[in-house]
Amino acid sequence: MGFSLWGHSRSAREKQQRAQVAPTALSATAIEDAFPATKPTRGERIQSMWADPMGRISTRALQLLIIVLMTTGVVIALLNLTLVVLPTLIGLIVACALWPLVRLCRKAMNATLAATTVFVGSLLVLGGIGTALFYSVRAEWPQLVEKGTAGVQELQYLLSHLPFEIPQEQIDNAFTSIKDFFLSAQFGAGALNGLSAAGNFVTGLALFLVILFFFLKDGDKMWEFFLSWLPRNVRGRWHRSGLKTVSVFGGYMRGTATVAAVDAIGIALALMILQVPLALPLGVLVFVGAFIPMVGATIAGILAVLVALVANGPMVALIVLAAVILVQQLEGNFLQPVVMGNALSLHPLIILVALTGGTVLGGLVGAVISVPLTAVAWAVIKIWSGRDEENVAQRKVEEAQAEIEAEKGRELGTDHESHDRHDSETSDAPEATPISEAK
């Protein structure tokens, strides 16, 4: 009897367990029937294939390759449209340099009259100075070429008679390479070869003047029209990029002109004091050469030393060399940081690479505009990567505010802990027994 009861009770428990498991099994079956397993689509398979580390690396490499190809295509297109690109770029740079004068004139007159005043005034001033320098230098230019050639020959002679021997063939090859470079189609007389191939210099000059006038007159309206076509979430960065471009281009041109004038005046005065001939033409060359950073004014200074070597001897040439180095060190260490400000915040190596690339692609014009273009590109990259001055200052303010809030939170937490500790000590202390009750 007991065995049958035990067996019956075990059978009942098994039935109860099966009854409890059955709904779960049915539920799983129902879920599988309702949501049958599907094969991954082609898009999902491709996405999973590129989701591993090697796939992500391949994706980045493909994106980089596309960017390089697009950049190369843009550069090739711009090189084939030199007649349009060069006047536009130079007009933009000059307009940025003259924009403060336009804003000042707009306070007293309308936009058209202000642009006309600045445009005509700049042409008169620059044209007058250029004409005066041209006629003063033209008469002495053949003599300058002759003295420079004689200076090169004198330098070759001195190098061949040094205490240590330098093969004459190497000296001749070095000077020949330098001469061929400056007389090649990439530089010197062929510096505007892009304009010559696409049209002529007069057409480019006329286009530059027209573009400059309209940039001075309607530059701000053009920029506002461009911004109106952009999504609202990126207008702020684009606007800051435009303001930074105007600041860098304008600051670079105004600063370079000031530094070039100081260099030219300082070196020309030194040449006049030492009674070196052709002081004025050499000063003009120093002024023009200063618009090519790092190398332009140096080359003009070397030419001044060569002229002094031929006309006045080695001792005066050494004094001229010392004067050139002194003037360039003073402007590089004291004047340029004050005048240029943050307009040219580039490492010297970057400047050298930009100069080389600009000279190879555009000759003399490329050498002049390559550095400001590189400076603008770097400034825009910093804005879009959040590393410009405004974003950095905003982050510092936010970090300072967060630190203040955290400090307040720590102080409040300390006050709460001391208050809770005081309450716990008060509650744990034994209650005082009245004297009457003690008795």
Coordinates of C-alpha atoms in Angstrom, one line a residue:
M1 CA 0.0 0.0 0.0
G2 CA 2.8 2.3 0.9
F3 CA 4.7 1.5 -2.3
S4 CA 1.6 2.2 -4.5
L5 CA 1.1 5.5 -2.7
W6 CA 4.7 6.4 -3.2
G7 CA 4.6 5.5 -6.9
H8 CA 1.4 7.4 -7.3
S9 CA 2.8 10.5 -5.7
R10 CA 6.0 10.3 -7.8
S11 CA 3.8 10.0 -11.0
A12 CA 1.8 13.0 -9.9
R13 CA 4.9 15.1 -9.3
E14 CA 6.3 14.2 -12.8
K15 CA 3.0 15.2 -14.4
Q16 CA 3.1 18.5 -12.6
Q17 CA 6.7 19.2 -13.7
R18 CA 5.8 18.3 -17.3
A19 CA 2.8 20.6 -17.1
Q20 CA 5.1 23.4 -15.9
V21 CA 7.7 22.9 -18.6
A22 CA 5.1 22.5 -21.5
P23 CA 4.1 26.2 -21.6
T24 CA 7.7 27.2 -21.9
A25 CA 8.3 24.8 -24.7
L26 CA 5.2 25.9 -26.5
S27 CA 6.2 29.5 -26.0
A28 CA 9.6 29.0 -27.6
T29 CA 8.0 27.1 -30.4
A30 CA 5.5 29.8 -30.9
I31 CA 8.2 32.4 -31.0
E32 CA 10.2 30.5 -33.5
D33 CA 7.1 30.1 -35.7
A34 CA 6.3 33.8 -35.4
F35 CA 9.9 35.0 -36.0
P36 CA 11.5 32.4 -38.3
A37 CA 15.3 32.6 -38.8
T38 CA 16.2 34.6 -41.9
K39 CA 19.4 34.6 -43.9
P40 CA 21.4 37.8 -43.6
T41 CA 21.0 40.1 -46.6
R42 CA 23.8 41.1 -48.9
G43 CA 24.1 44.4 -47.3
E44 CA 24.4 42.9 -43.8
R45 CA 27.0 40.4 -45.1
I46 CA 29.1 43.3 -46.6
Q47 CA 28.7 45.3 -43.4
S48 CA 29.9 42.4 -41.3
M49 CA 32.8 41.8 -43.6
W50 CA 34.0 45.4 -43.1
A51 CA 33.3 45.5 -39.4
D52 CA 36.5 43.7 -38.3
P53 CA 39.8 45.6 -37.7
M54 CA 41.2 44.9 -41.1
G55 CA 37.9 46.0 -42.7
R56 CA 38.0 49.3 -40.8
I57 CA 41.6 49.9 -41.9
S58 CA 40.7 49.1 -45.5
T59 CA 37.7 51.6 -45.2
R60 CA 40.0 54.4 -44.0
A61 CA 42.5 53.6 -46.7
L62 CA 39.8 53.7 -49.4
Q63 CA 38.5 57.0 -48.0
L64 CA 42.1 58.5 -48.0
L65 CA 42.6 57.3 -51.6
I66 CA 39.4 59.0 -52.7
I67 CA 40.4 62.2 -51.0
V68 CA 43.9 62.1 -52.6
L69 CA 42.4 61.5 -56.1
M70 CA 39.8 64.3 -55.7
T71 CA 42.5 66.7 -54.5
T72 CA 44.8 65.7 -57.4
G73 CA 41.9 66.3 -59.8
V74 CA 41.2 69.7 -58.4
V75 CA 44.9 70.7 -58.5
I76 CA 45.1 69.6 -62.2
A77 CA 42.0 71.5 -63.0
L78 CA 43.3 74.6 -61.3
L79 CA 46.6 74.4 -63.1
N80 CA 44.8 74.2 -66.4
L81 CA 42.8 77.3 -65.5
T82 CA 45.7 79.5 -64.5
L83 CA 44.4 82.5 -66.3
V84 CA 41.3 82.5 -64.0
V85 CA 42.8 81.0 -60.8
L86 CA 45.8 83.3 -60.4
P87 CA 44.0 86.6 -60.8
T88 CA 41.2 85.4 -58.5
L89 CA 43.7 84.3 -55.8
I90 CA 45.8 87.4 -56.0
G91 CA 42.7 89.6 -56.0
L92 CA 41.3 87.8 -52.9
I93 CA 44.6 88.3 -51.1
V94 CA 44.9 91.9 -52.0
A95 CA 41.2 92.5 -51.1
C96 CA 41.7 91.0 -47.7
A97 CA 44.7 93.3 -47.1
L98 CA 42.6 96.4 -48.2
W99 CA 39.4 95.4 -46.4
P100 CA 40.1 97.4 -43.2
L101 CA 40.3 100.6 -45.3
V102 CA 37.0 99.7 -47.0
R103 CA 35.2 99.2 -43.7
L104 CA 36.6 102.6 -42.5
C105 CA 35.4 104.4 -45.6
R106 CA 32.0 102.7 -45.4
K107 CA 31.3 104.7 -42.2
A108 CA 31.2 107.9 -44.2
M109 CA 29.9 106.7 -47.6
N110 CA 28.1 103.8 -49.3
A111 CA 29.7 100.5 -50.3
T112 CA 30.3 101.4 -54.0
L113 CA 31.9 104.8 -53.3
A114 CA 34.0 103.3 -50.5
A115 CA 35.3 100.5 -52.8
T116 CA 36.0 103.0 -55.6
T117 CA 37.9 105.3 -53.3
V118 CA 40.1 102.5 -51.9
F119 CA 40.6 100.9 -55.3
V120 CA 41.6 104.1 -57.1
G121 CA 43.7 105.3 -54.2
S122 CA 45.6 102.1 -54.0
L123 CA 46.2 102.1 -57.7
L124 CA 47.5 105.7 -57.6
V125 CA 49.8 105.1 -54.6
L126 CA 51.2 101.8 -55.8
G127 CA 51.4 102.9 -59.4
G128 CA 53.2 106.1 -58.4
I129 CA 55.7 104.3 -56.2
G130 CA 56.3 101.6 -58.8
T131 CA 56.7 104.0 -61.6
A132 CA 59.2 106.1 -59.6
L133 CA 61.2 103.0 -58.7
F134 CA 61.1 101.6 -62.2
Y135 CA 62.6 104.8 -63.8
S136 CA 65.2 105.1 -61.1
V137 CA 66.3 101.5 -61.4
R138 CA 66.0 101.1 -65.1
A139 CA 69.1 103.3 -65.8
E140 CA 71.2 101.3 -63.4
W141 CA 69.9 97.9 -64.2
P142 CA 72.5 96.9 -66.8
Q143 CA 75.3 97.9 -64.4
L144 CA 73.6 95.9 -61.6
V145 CA 73.6 92.8 -63.9
E146 CA 77.2 93.3 -64.8
K147 CA 78.3 93.8 -61.2
G148 CA 76.3 90.7 -60.1
T149 CA 77.9 88.6 -62.8
A150 CA 81.4 89.9 -61.8
G151 CA 80.6 89.1 -58.2
V152 CA 79.7 85.6 -59.0
Q153 CA 83.0 85.2 -60.9
E154 CA 84.9 86.7 -58.0
L155 CA 83.2 84.3 -55.6
Q156 CA 84.1 81.4 -57.8
Y157 CA 87.7 82.5 -57.8
L158 CA 87.8 82.8 -54.0
L159 CA 86.2 79.3 -53.5
S160 CA 88.8 77.8 -55.8
H161 CA 91.7 79.3 -53.7
L162 CA 90.5 78.1 -50.3
P163 CA 93.0 76.3 -48.0
F164 CA 91.1 73.0 -48.7
E165 CA 90.6 72.0 -52.3
I166 CA 87.2 72.0 -53.9
P167 CA 87.2 70.7 -57.5
Q168 CA 86.6 73.5 -60.0
E169 CA 84.1 71.3 -61.9
Q170 CA 81.9 71.0 -58.8
I171 CA 81.9 74.8 -58.3
D172 CA 81.1 75.4 -61.9
N173 CA 78.3 72.9 -61.9
A174 CA 76.8 74.4 -58.7
F175 CA 76.7 77.9 -60.1
T176 CA 75.4 76.6 -63.5
S177 CA 72.5 74.8 -61.7
I178 CA 71.6 77.9 -59.8
K179 CA 71.7 80.1 -62.9
D180 CA 69.6 77.6 -64.9
F181 CA 67.0 77.5 -62.2
F182 CA 66.5 81.2 -62.1
L183 CA 66.4 81.5 -65.9
S184 CA 64.2 78.4 -66.4
A185 CA 60.5 78.4 -67.2
Q186 CA 59.8 77.7 -63.6
F187 CA 61.2 81.0 -62.4
G188 CA 62.4 84.4 -63.4
A189 CA 61.4 85.5 -66.8
G190 CA 59.1 82.5 -67.2
A191 CA 57.5 82.9 -63.7
L192 CA 54.2 83.8 -65.3
N193 CA 54.3 81.0 -67.8
G194 CA 50.8 79.9 -66.7
L195 CA 49.3 83.2 -67.8
S196 CA 51.3 83.2 -71.0
A197 CA 50.1 79.7 -71.9
A198 CA 46.5 80.5 -71.2
G199 CA 46.4 84.0 -72.7
N200 CA 48.6 86.9 -72.0
F201 CA 49.7 89.0 -69.1
V202 CA 47.5 92.0 -70.0
T203 CA 44.3 89.8 -69.9
G204 CA 45.3 88.5 -66.5
L205 CA 46.0 91.9 -65.1
A206 CA 42.7 93.3 -66.4
L207 CA 40.9 90.3 -64.8
F208 CA 42.7 90.9 -61.5
L209 CA 41.7 94.5 -61.4
V210 CA 38.0 93.7 -62.1
I211 CA 38.0 90.9 -59.5
L212 CA 39.7 93.1 -56.9
F213 CA 37.1 95.9 -57.3
F214 CA 34.1 93.6 -57.0
F215 CA 35.7 91.8 -53.9
L216 CA 36.1 95.3 -52.3
K217 CA 32.6 96.3 -53.2
D218 CA 30.5 93.1 -52.7
G219 CA 32.8 90.7 -50.9
D220 CA 30.7 90.5 -47.8
K221 CA 27.5 90.1 -49.8
M222 CA 29.1 87.3 -51.8
W223 CA 30.1 85.5 -48.6
E224 CA 26.6 85.9 -47.1
F225 CA 25.0 84.5 -50.2
F226 CA 27.3 81.5 -50.1
L227 CA 26.5 80.9 -46.4
S228 CA 22.8 81.0 -47.1
W229 CA 23.1 77.8 -49.2
L230 CA 24.7 75.9 -46.4
P231 CA 22.9 73.8 -43.6
R232 CA 22.4 75.8 -40.4
N233 CA 24.5 73.4 -38.3
V234 CA 27.7 74.1 -40.3
R235 CA 27.2 77.9 -41.0
G236 CA 29.0 78.8 -37.8
R237 CA 32.2 77.0 -38.7
W238 CA 32.1 78.2 -42.3
H239 CA 31.6 81.8 -41.1
R240 CA 34.6 81.5 -38.7
S241 CA 36.6 80.0 -41.6
G242 CA 35.8 83.0 -43.8
L243 CA 36.7 85.5 -41.1
K244 CA 40.0 83.6 -40.4
T245 CA 40.8 83.6 -44.1
V246 CA 40.4 87.4 -44.3
S247 CA 42.4 87.8 -41.2
V248 CA 45.3 85.6 -42.3
F249 CA 45.5 86.9 -45.9
G250 CA 45.2 90.5 -44.8
G251 CA 47.6 90.2 -41.9
Y252 CA 50.1 88.4 -44.0
M253 CA 50.1 90.9 -46.8
R254 CA 50.2 94.0 -44.6
G255 CA 52.8 92.4 -42.3
T256 CA 55.0 91.3 -45.2
A257 CA 54.8 94.7 -46.9
T258 CA 55.9 96.4 -43.6
V259 CA 58.7 93.9 -43.0
A260 CA 59.9 94.2 -46.7
A261 CA 60.0 98.0 -46.4
V262 CA 62.0 97.9 -43.2
D263 CA 64.4 95.3 -44.8
A264 CA 64.8 97.4 -47.9
I265 CA 65.4 100.7 -46.1
G266 CA 67.9 99.2 -43.6
I267 CA 70.0 97.4 -46.2
A268 CA 69.8 100.3 -48.7
L269 CA 71.0 102.7 -45.9
A270 CA 73.9 100.4 -45.0
L271 CA 74.9 100.2 -48.7
M272 CA 74.8 104.0 -49.0
I273 CA 76.9 104.5 -45.8
L274 CA 79.5 102.1 -47.1
Q275 CA 79.3 103.8 -50.6
V276 CA 78.4 100.6 -52.4
P277 CA 77.1 101.4 -55.9
L278 CA 73.6 100.5 -57.0
A279 CA 72.2 100.9 -53.4
L280 CA 68.7 101.9 -54.6
P281 CA 68.2 99.0 -57.1
L282 CA 69.5 96.6 -54.5
G283 CA 67.0 98.0 -51.9
V284 CA 64.2 97.5 -54.4
L285 CA 65.2 93.9 -55.0
V286 CA 65.3 93.3 -51.2
F287 CA 61.7 94.7 -50.9
V288 CA 60.4 92.5 -53.7
G289 CA 62.3 89.5 -52.5
A290 CA 60.8 89.8 -48.9
F291 CA 57.5 88.7 -50.3
I292 CA 59.0 85.2 -50.7
P293 CA 59.5 84.1 -47.1
M294 CA 62.8 82.8 -45.9
V295 CA 64.7 82.9 -49.2
G296 CA 63.7 86.0 -51.1
A297 CA 65.3 88.7 -49.0
T298 CA 68.3 86.4 -48.4
I299 CA 68.9 86.0 -52.1
A300 CA 68.7 89.8 -52.6
G301 CA 71.1 90.3 -49.7
I302 CA 73.6 87.9 -51.2
L303 CA 73.4 89.9 -54.5
A304 CA 74.2 93.0 -52.5
V305 CA 77.2 91.3 -50.9
L306 CA 78.4 90.2 -54.4
V307 CA 78.1 93.8 -55.7
A308 CA 80.1 95.1 -52.7
L309 CA 82.7 92.4 -53.3
V310 CA 83.3 93.5 -56.8
A311 CA 83.0 97.3 -56.3
N312 CA 84.6 97.7 -52.8
G313 CA 86.6 94.6 -52.0
P314 CA 86.3 91.7 -49.5
M315 CA 86.3 93.8 -46.3
V316 CA 83.4 96.0 -47.3
A317 CA 81.6 92.9 -48.6
L318 CA 81.9 91.3 -45.1
I319 CA 80.6 94.4 -43.5
V320 CA 77.6 94.4 -45.9
L321 CA 77.1 90.7 -45.1
A322 CA 77.0 91.5 -41.4
A323 CA 74.6 94.4 -42.0
V324 CA 72.3 92.1 -44.0
I325 CA 72.3 89.4 -41.3
L326 CA 71.7 92.1 -38.6
V327 CA 68.7 93.6 -40.4
Q328 CA 67.1 90.2 -41.1
Q329 CA 67.6 89.0 -37.5
L330 CA 66.1 92.2 -36.1
E331 CA 63.0 91.9 -38.3
G332 CA 62.7 88.2 -37.9
N333 CA 63.0 88.2 -34.1
F334 CA 61.4 91.5 -33.1
L335 CA 59.4 93.2 -36.0
Q336 CA 57.8 90.2 -37.7
P337 CA 56.2 88.7 -34.5
V338 CA 54.7 92.1 -33.7
V339 CA 53.5 93.0 -37.2
M340 CA 52.5 89.5 -38.4
G341 CA 50.9 88.3 -35.2
N342 CA 49.2 84.9 -35.7
A343 CA 48.9 85.4 -39.5
L344 CA 51.8 83.1 -40.2
S345 CA 51.8 80.5 -37.4
L346 CA 53.6 77.8 -39.4
H347 CA 56.8 75.9 -38.7
P348 CA 59.8 76.9 -40.8
L349 CA 59.9 73.4 -42.3
I350 CA 56.3 73.7 -43.5
I351 CA 57.1 77.1 -45.0
L352 CA 60.0 75.6 -46.8
V353 CA 58.0 72.7 -48.2
A354 CA 55.2 75.1 -49.3
L355 CA 57.7 77.3 -51.0
T356 CA 59.2 74.4 -52.9
G357 CA 55.9 73.1 -54.0
G358 CA 54.6 76.5 -55.0
T359 CA 57.7 77.3 -57.0
V360 CA 57.6 74.0 -58.8
L361 CA 53.9 74.4 -59.7
G362 CA 53.6 78.2 -60.2
G363 CA 57.1 79.7 -60.5
L364 CA 57.6 83.1 -58.9
V365 CA 53.8 83.6 -58.4
G366 CA 53.5 80.2 -56.8
A367 CA 56.3 81.0 -54.4
V368 CA 54.6 84.2 -53.4
I369 CA 51.1 82.8 -52.7
S370 CA 52.0 79.3 -51.5
V371 CA 52.8 80.4 -47.9
P372 CA 49.6 82.4 -47.3
L373 CA 47.5 79.7 -48.8
T374 CA 49.2 77.1 -46.6
A375 CA 48.6 79.4 -43.5
V376 CA 44.9 79.7 -44.4
A377 CA 44.5 76.0 -44.9
W378 CA 46.1 75.2 -41.5
A379 CA 43.8 77.8 -39.8
V380 CA 40.7 76.3 -41.4
I381 CA 41.8 72.8 -40.4
K382 CA 42.1 73.9 -36.8
I383 CA 38.6 75.5 -36.9
W384 CA 37.0 72.3 -38.3
S385 CA 38.9 70.1 -35.9
G386 CA 38.0 72.2 -32.9
R387 CA 41.5 73.4 -32.2
D388 CA 41.2 77.1 -33.0
E389 CA 41.5 79.8 -30.4
E390 CA 37.7 80.2 -30.0
N391 CA 37.0 76.5 -29.4
V392 CA 40.1 76.2 -27.1
A393 CA 39.0 79.2 -25.0
Q394 CA 35.4 77.8 -24.9
R395 CA 36.7 74.4 -23.7
K396 CA 38.8 76.1 -21.0
V397 CA 35.8 78.0 -19.8
E398 CA 33.7 74.9 -19.7
E399 CA 36.4 73.0 -17.8
A400 CA 36.7 75.8 -15.3
Q401 CA 33.0 75.8 -14.8
A402 CA 32.9 72.1 -14.3
E403 CA 35.8 72.3 -11.8
I404 CA 33.9 74.9 -9.9
E405 CA 30.7 72.8 -9.8
A406 CA 32.7 69.8 -8.7
E407 CA 34.3 71.7 -5.9
K408 CA 30.9 72.9 -4.8
G409 CA 29.7 69.4 -4.9
R410 CA 32.6 68.2 -2.8
E411 CA 32.0 71.0 -0.3
L412 CA 28.3 70.1 0.0
G413 CA 29.1 66.4 0.4
T414 CA 31.6 67.2 3.2
D415 CA 28.9 69.4 4.9
H416 CA 26.3 66.5 4.7
E417 CA 28.8 64.0 6.0
S418 CA 29.7 66.2 9.0
H419 CA 26.0 66.8 9.7
D420 CA 25.1 63.1 9.5
R421 CA 28.1 62.3 11.8
H422 CA 26.9 64.9 14.3
D423 CA 23.3 63.5 14.2
S424 CA 24.6 59.9 14.7
E425 CA 26.7 60.9 17.6
T426 CA 23.8 62.8 19.2
S427 CA 21.4 59.8 18.8
D428 CA 24.0 57.3 20.2
A429 CA 24.7 59.4 23.3
P430 CA 22.8 58.2 26.5
E431 CA 19.9 60.4 27.5
A432 CA 20.4 62.5 30.6
T433 CA 18.4 61.3 33.7
P434 CA 16.6 64.0 35.6
I435 CA 17.9 64.4 39.2
S436 CA 14.4 63.9 40.6
E437 CA 14.1 60.6 38.8
A438 CA 17.5 59.5 40.0
K439 CA 16.5 60.1 43.6

